[in-house]
XYZ file of C-alpha atoms in Angstrom:
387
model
C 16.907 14.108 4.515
C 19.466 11.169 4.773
C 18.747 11.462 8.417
C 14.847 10.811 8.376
C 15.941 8.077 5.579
C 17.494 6.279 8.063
C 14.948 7.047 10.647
C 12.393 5.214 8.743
C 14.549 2.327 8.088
C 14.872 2.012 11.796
C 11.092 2.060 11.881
C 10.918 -1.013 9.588
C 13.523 -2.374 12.017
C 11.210 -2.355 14.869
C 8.690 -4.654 12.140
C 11.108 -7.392 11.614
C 12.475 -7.290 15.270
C 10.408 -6.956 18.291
C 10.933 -6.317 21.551
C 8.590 -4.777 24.633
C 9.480 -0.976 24.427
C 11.922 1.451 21.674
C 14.455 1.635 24.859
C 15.263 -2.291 24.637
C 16.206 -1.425 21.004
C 19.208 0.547 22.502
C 19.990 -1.408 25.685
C 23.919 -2.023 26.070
C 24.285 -3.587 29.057
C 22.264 -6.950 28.719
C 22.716 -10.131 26.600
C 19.488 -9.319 24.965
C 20.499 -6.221 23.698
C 20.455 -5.511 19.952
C 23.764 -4.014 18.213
C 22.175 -2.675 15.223
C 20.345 0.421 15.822
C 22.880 2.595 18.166
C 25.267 2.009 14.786
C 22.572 3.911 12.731
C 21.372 6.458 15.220
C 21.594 7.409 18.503
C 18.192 6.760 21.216
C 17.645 10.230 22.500
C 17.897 11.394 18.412
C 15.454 8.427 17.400
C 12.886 9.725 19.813
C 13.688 13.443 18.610
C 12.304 12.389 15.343
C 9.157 10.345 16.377
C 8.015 12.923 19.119
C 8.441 15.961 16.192
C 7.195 14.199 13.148
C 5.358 16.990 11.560
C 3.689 16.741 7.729
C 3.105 20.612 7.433
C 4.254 23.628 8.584
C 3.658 24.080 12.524
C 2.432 27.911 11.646
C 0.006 26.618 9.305
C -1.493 23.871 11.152
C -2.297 26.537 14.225
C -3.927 28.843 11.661
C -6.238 25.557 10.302
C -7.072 24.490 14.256
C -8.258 27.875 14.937
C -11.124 27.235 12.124
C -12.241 24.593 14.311
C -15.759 25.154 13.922
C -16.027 26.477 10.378
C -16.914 25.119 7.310
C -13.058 26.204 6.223
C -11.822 23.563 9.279
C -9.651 20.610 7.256
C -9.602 18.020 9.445
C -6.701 15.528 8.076
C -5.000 18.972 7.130
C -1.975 17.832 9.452
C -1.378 14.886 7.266
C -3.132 15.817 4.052
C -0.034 16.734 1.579
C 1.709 13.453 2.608
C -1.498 11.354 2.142
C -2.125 12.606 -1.381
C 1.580 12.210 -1.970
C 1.202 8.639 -1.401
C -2.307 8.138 -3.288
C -0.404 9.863 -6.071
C 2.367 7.173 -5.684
C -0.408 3.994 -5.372
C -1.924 4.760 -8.677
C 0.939 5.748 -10.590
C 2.856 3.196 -9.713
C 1.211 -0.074 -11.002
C -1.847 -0.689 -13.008
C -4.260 -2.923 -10.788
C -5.449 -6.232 -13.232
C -9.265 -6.560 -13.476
C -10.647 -7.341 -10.167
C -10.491 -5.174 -7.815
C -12.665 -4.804 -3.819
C -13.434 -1.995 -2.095
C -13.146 -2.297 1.483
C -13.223 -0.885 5.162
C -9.571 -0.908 6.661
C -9.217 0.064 10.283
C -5.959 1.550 11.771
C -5.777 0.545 15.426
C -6.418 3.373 17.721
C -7.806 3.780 20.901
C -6.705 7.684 21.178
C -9.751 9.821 21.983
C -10.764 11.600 18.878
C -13.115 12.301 17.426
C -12.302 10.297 13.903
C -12.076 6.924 16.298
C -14.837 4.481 15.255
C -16.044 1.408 16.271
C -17.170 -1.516 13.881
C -18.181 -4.823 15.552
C -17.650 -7.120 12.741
C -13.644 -6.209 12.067
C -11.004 -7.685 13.874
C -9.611 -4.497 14.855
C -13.211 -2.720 16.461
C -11.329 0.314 17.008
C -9.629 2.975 15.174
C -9.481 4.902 12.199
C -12.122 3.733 9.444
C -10.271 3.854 5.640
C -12.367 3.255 2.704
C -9.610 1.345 0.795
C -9.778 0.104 -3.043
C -7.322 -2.830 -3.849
C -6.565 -5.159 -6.059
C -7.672 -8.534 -5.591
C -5.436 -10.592 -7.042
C -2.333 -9.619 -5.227
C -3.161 -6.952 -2.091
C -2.177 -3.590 -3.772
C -3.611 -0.710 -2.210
C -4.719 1.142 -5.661
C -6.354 4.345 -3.446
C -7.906 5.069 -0.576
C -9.838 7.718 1.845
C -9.552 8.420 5.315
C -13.080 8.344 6.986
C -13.619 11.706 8.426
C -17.589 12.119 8.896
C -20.612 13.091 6.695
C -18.014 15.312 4.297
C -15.774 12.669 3.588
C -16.823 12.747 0.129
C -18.335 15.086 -2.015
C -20.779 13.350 -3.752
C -23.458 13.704 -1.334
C -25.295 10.093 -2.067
C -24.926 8.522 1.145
C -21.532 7.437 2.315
C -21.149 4.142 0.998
C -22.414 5.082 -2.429
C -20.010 7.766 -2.527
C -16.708 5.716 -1.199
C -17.237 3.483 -4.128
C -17.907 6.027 -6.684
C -15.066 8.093 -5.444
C -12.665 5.377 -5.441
C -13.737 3.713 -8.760
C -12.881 6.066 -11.066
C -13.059 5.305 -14.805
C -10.828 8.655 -15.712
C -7.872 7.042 -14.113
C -8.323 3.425 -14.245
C -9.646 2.832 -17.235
C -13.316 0.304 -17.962
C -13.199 -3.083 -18.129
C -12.186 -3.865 -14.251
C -14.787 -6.131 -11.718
C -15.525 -4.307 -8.534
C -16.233 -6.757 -5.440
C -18.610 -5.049 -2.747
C -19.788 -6.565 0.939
C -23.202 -5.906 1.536
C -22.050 -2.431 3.207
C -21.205 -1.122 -0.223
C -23.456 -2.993 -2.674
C -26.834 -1.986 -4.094
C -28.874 -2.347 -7.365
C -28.120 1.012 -7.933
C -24.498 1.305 -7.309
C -24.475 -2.265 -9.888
C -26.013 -0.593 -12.772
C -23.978 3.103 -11.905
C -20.735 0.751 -12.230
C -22.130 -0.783 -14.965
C -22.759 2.286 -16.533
C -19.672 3.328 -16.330
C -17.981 -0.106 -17.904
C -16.889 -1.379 -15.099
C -18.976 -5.050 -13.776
C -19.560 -4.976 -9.989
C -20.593 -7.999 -7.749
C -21.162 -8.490 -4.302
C -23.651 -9.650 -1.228
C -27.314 -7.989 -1.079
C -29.338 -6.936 1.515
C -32.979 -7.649 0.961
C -34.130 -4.290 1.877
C -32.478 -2.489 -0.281
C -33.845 -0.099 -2.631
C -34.277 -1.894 -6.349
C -34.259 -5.253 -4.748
C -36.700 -8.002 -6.611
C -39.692 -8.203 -3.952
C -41.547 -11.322 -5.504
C -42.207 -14.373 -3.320
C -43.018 -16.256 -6.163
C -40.659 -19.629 -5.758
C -38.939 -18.101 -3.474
C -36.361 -19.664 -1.182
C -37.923 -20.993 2.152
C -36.666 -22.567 5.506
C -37.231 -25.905 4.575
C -35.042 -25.316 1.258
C -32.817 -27.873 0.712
C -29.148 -26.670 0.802
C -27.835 -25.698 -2.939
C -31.890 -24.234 -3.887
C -30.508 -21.481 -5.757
C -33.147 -19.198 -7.471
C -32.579 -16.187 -9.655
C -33.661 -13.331 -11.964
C -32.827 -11.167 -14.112
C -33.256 -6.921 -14.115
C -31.812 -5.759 -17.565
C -27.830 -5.903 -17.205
C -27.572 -6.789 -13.253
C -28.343 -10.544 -12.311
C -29.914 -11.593 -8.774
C -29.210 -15.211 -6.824
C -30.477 -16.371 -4.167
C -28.669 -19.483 -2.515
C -29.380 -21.623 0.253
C -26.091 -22.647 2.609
C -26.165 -22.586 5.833
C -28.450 -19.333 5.659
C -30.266 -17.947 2.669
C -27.350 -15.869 0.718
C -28.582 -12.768 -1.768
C -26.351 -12.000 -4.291
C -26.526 -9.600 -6.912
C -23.594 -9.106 -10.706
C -23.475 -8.083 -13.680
C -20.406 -9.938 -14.608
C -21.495 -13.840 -14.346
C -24.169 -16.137 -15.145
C -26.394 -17.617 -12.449
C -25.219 -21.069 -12.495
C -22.446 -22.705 -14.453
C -22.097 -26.722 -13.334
C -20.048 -25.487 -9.986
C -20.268 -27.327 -6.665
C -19.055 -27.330 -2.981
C -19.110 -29.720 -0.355
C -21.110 -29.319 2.660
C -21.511 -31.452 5.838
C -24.830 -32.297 6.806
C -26.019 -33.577 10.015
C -25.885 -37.409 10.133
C -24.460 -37.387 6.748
C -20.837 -37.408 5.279
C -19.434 -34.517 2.918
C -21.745 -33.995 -0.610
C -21.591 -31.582 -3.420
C -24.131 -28.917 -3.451
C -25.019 -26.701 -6.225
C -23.244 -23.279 -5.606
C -24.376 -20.124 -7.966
C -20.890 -18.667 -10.207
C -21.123 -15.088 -9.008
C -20.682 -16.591 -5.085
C -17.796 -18.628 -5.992
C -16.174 -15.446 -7.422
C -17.074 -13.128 -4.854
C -15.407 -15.338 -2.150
C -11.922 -15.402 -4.140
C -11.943 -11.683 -4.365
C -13.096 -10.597 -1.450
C -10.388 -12.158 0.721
C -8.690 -8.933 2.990
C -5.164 -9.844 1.615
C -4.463 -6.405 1.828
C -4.858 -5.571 4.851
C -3.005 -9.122 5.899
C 0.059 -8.167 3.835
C 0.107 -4.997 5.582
C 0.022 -6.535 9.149
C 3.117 -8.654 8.533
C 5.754 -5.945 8.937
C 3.966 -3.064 9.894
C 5.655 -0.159 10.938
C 2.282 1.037 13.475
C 2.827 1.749 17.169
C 1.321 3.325 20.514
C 1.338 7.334 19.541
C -0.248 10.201 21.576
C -1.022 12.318 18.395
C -3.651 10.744 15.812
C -1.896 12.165 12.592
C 1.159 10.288 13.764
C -0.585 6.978 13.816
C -1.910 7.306 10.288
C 1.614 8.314 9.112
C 3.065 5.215 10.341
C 0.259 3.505 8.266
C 1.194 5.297 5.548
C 4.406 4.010 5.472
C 2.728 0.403 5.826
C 1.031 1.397 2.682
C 4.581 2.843 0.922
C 6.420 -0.497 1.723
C 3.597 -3.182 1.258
C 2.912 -1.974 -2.456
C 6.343 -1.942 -3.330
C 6.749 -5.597 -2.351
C 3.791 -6.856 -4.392
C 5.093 -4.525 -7.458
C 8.598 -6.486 -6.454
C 6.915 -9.522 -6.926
C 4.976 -8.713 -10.296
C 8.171 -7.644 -11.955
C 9.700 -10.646 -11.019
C 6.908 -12.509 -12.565
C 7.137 -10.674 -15.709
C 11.217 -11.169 -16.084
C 10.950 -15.162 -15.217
C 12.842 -13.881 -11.762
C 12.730 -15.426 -8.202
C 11.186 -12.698 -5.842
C 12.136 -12.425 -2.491
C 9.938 -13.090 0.628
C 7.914 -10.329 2.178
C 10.359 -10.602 5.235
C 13.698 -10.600 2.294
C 12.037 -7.741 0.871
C 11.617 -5.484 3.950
C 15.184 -6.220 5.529
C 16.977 -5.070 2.332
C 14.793 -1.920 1.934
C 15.882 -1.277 6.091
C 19.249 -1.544 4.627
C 18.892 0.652 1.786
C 17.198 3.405 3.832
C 20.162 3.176 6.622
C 22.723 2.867 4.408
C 24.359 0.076 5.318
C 25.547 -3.750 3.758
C 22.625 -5.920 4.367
C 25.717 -8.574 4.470
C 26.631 -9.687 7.957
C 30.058 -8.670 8.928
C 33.122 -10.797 8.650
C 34.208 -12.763 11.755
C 37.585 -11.793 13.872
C 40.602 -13.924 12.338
C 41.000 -16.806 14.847
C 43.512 -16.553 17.505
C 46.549 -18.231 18.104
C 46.425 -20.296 21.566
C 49.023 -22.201 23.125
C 47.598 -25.689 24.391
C 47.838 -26.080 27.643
C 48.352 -30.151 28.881
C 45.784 -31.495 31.133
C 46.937 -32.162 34.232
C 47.063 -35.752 34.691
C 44.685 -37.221 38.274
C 47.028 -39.168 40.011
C 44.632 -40.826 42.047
C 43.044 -43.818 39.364
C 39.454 -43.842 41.664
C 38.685 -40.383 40.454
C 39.085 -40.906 36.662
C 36.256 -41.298 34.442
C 35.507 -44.389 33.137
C 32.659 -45.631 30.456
C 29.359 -46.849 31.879
C-alpha cells in the first residue's frame, strides 16, 4: 500500500510540475531533467501502476461485461466501490454551510464511449457529464453522480428533476440549506418539492416550463427600459422578471422581489448608471459561480488514458485532494490560523504520500581552493581600461 501511496503522490507531482510527456519526468541525461521522481520510484514501475490501475477484482469485472446487454449490466461497476468510497468521504467529512448549487461538471474525454457527451455551453464540450452538488461558499464537492444514461437515477421524473432530488437529500444534510439551480435544473415544481422538504431553492426559469405564470398582463416588453422588473407571487415560490440586456426569468422561495439593490449598466451614448436589479438575481449570481470545478483545475491530477474508468479515477483523486484543501482552509479559519495556498497545500500532501522532507536538502560544505594569481599582460595596449 505504501507503494501506491507514493504512486499517487507522484501523480500530484505531475500537477504542480509540468512537462510534455511522463518520460521527461525521468530523463537523466539533460539539464531539464527533474531529480525528484527517480528518488521515489523507478519509470518502468510508475507506468506498471498507471497501465494496471484496477478498482475491482479483474474476475469480477469480466463476469459484469458479459451482462452487457441485461438489465443486471452495471456500467460504472469498474469504478463503483471507489466512487462511493469517496462520496462516503465528501459528506462525512465537512458539513456544507447553507448555500449550496447543483451543477453539471465535465471530465475531459475524447475516448469513444459510450458515456462521452457533448454540451455546447461548457468550456470543456466533451467528456464525462457529473451531476455535482457543492457548496457555494467555498467549492466543496458535498456529492455527486456520474451521468450514465436514462437509469442514472432512480427516481424516474425526468433527469434533471431527479439529479437534484437525488443529490439534495434532507436525511443527510439536514433543512434549512438554499439550493442554486441554472435553468437546466430549475422548475416551479422542483421550487415547491425543495421547499417542501425545508430546503429554499432559487435559480433562472425558462418560460415554458410547466407551472410557469402565463399572464401578459404588464408584462415585460422590448421597448422595456433596462431595470423594468415585474413579479408575482404563487403561494411560497416568488417569480421576477428583469430587463438587462435580455429579459431574465427568475423564480425563489428564499428572497423578496426587490430590496433597494442596484447595478451599473452602460448604455449606448451614455456613461455608467444604476439600474434597479431584483434580490433573488443578485444572489443567484454569487452562488452560482463554478468555483468548484476551478479549484479542481488548478492541480489536477487528470491525463490522456486509453481506459475510461481510469480517467474518472484520476478525477477522483482531484475530488480527494481539492476538498481536503478547502476543509484545510475552514479549520484554519475556525483556530484564528494562517492556511496555506492551494499550491502549499498540494506540495506537502506530495510529500506526505512519498514519504519524504518537504525541506530542500542541505547544500555541499564549500570547498577549499587555492587562489591561483592572474597572470599579469605584459604588453600595456592589451589591458583594459575604463571607457
Amino acid at each position: 500500500m505504501n507503494e501506491f501511496y507514493k504512486f499517487i503522490g507522484l501523480v500530484l507531482f505531475t500537477a504542480l510540475v509540468k512537462t510534455r510527456a511522463i518520460s521527461d519526468y525521468w530523463k537523466t541525461n539533460s539539464i531539464f531533467s527533474i531529480p525528484f521522481p527517480a528518488t521515489v520510484m523507478n519509470r518502468d514501475r510508475y507506468r506498471i501502476i498507471a497501465w494496471n490501475i484496477h478498482m475491482r477484482d479483474p474476475d469480477e469485472d469480466a463476469i459484469n461485461d458479459s451482462k452487457k446487454g441485461t438489465p443486471e449490466y452495471d456500467r460504472l461497476f469498474r469504478l463503483k466501490a471507489l466512487m462511493n468510497d469517496i462520496r462516503h468521504a465528501c459528506l462525512s467529512c465537512f458539513h456544507p454551510h447553507r448555500n449550496l448549487a447543483v451543477d453539471e461538471r465535465m471530465v475531459a474525454s475524447k475516448l469513444r464511449n459510450g458515456l462521452i457527451e457533448y454540451i455546447m455551453s461548457k468550456l470543456t464540450k466533451y467528456g464525462f457529464k457529473i451531476f455535482v452538488l457543492a457548496d457555494a461558499s467555498n467549492g466543496y464537492t458535498v456529492d455527486y453522480a456520474v451521468y450514465i444514461g436514462k437509469n442514472t437515477f432512480p427516481v424516474g421524473f425526468g433527469m434533471s428533476y431527479d439529479a437534484v432530488m437525488s443529490l439534495v437529500r434532507p436525511s443527510i444534510l439536514g433543512s434549512g440549506h438554499h439550493v442554486y439551480l441554472d435553468n437546466y435544473f430549475s422548475s416551479p415544481k422542483r421550487f415547491k418539492d425543495l421547499f417542501d422538504m425545508e430546503m429554499g431553492a432559487c435559480g433562472t426559469l425558462r418560460k415554458g416550463r410547466l407551472g410557469f405564470p402565463r399572464s401578459e398582463e404588464n408584462a415585460l416588453t422590448k421597448k422595456s427600459p433596462g431595470g423594468s422588473l415585474r413579479w408575482i407571487r404563487d403561494g411560497s415560490l416568488l417569480f421576477v422578471k428583469w430587463k438587462d440586456a435580455r429579459e431574465v426569468s427568475m423564480g425563489s422561495t428564499i428572497h423578496q422581489a426587490y430590496g433597494g439593490e442596484t447595478i451599473k449598466r452602460k448604455h449606448k451614448g451614455k456613461s455608467h448608471e444604476s439600474i434597479p436589479v431584483p434580490t433573488p438575481i443578485l444572489e443567484y449570481n454569487k452562488n452560482i459561480v463554478d468555483l468548484s470545478d476551478q479549484l479542481i483545475t488548478y492541480f489536477s491530477a487528470q491525463r490522456k488514458t486509453i481506459k475510461w474508468y481510469r480517467t474518472l479515477f484520476y478525477h477522483f483523486v482531484d475530488i480527494a485532494t481539492t476538498n481536503s484543501y478547502i476543509i484545510h482552509k475552514d479549520l484554519c479559519k475556525v483556530n484564528k490560523m494562517q492556511p496555506m495556498t492551494h499550491k502549499e497545500f498540494t506540495q506537502v500532501l506530495v510529500a506526505q504520500l512519498c514519504q519524504v522532507s518537504i525541506e530542500s536538502r542541505s547544500k555541499p560544505k564549500n570547498m577549499r581552493h587555492t587562489p591561483v594569481p592572474i597572470k599579469r599582460v605584459a604588453d600595456k595596449s592589451k589591458r583594459s581600461s575604463a571607457g
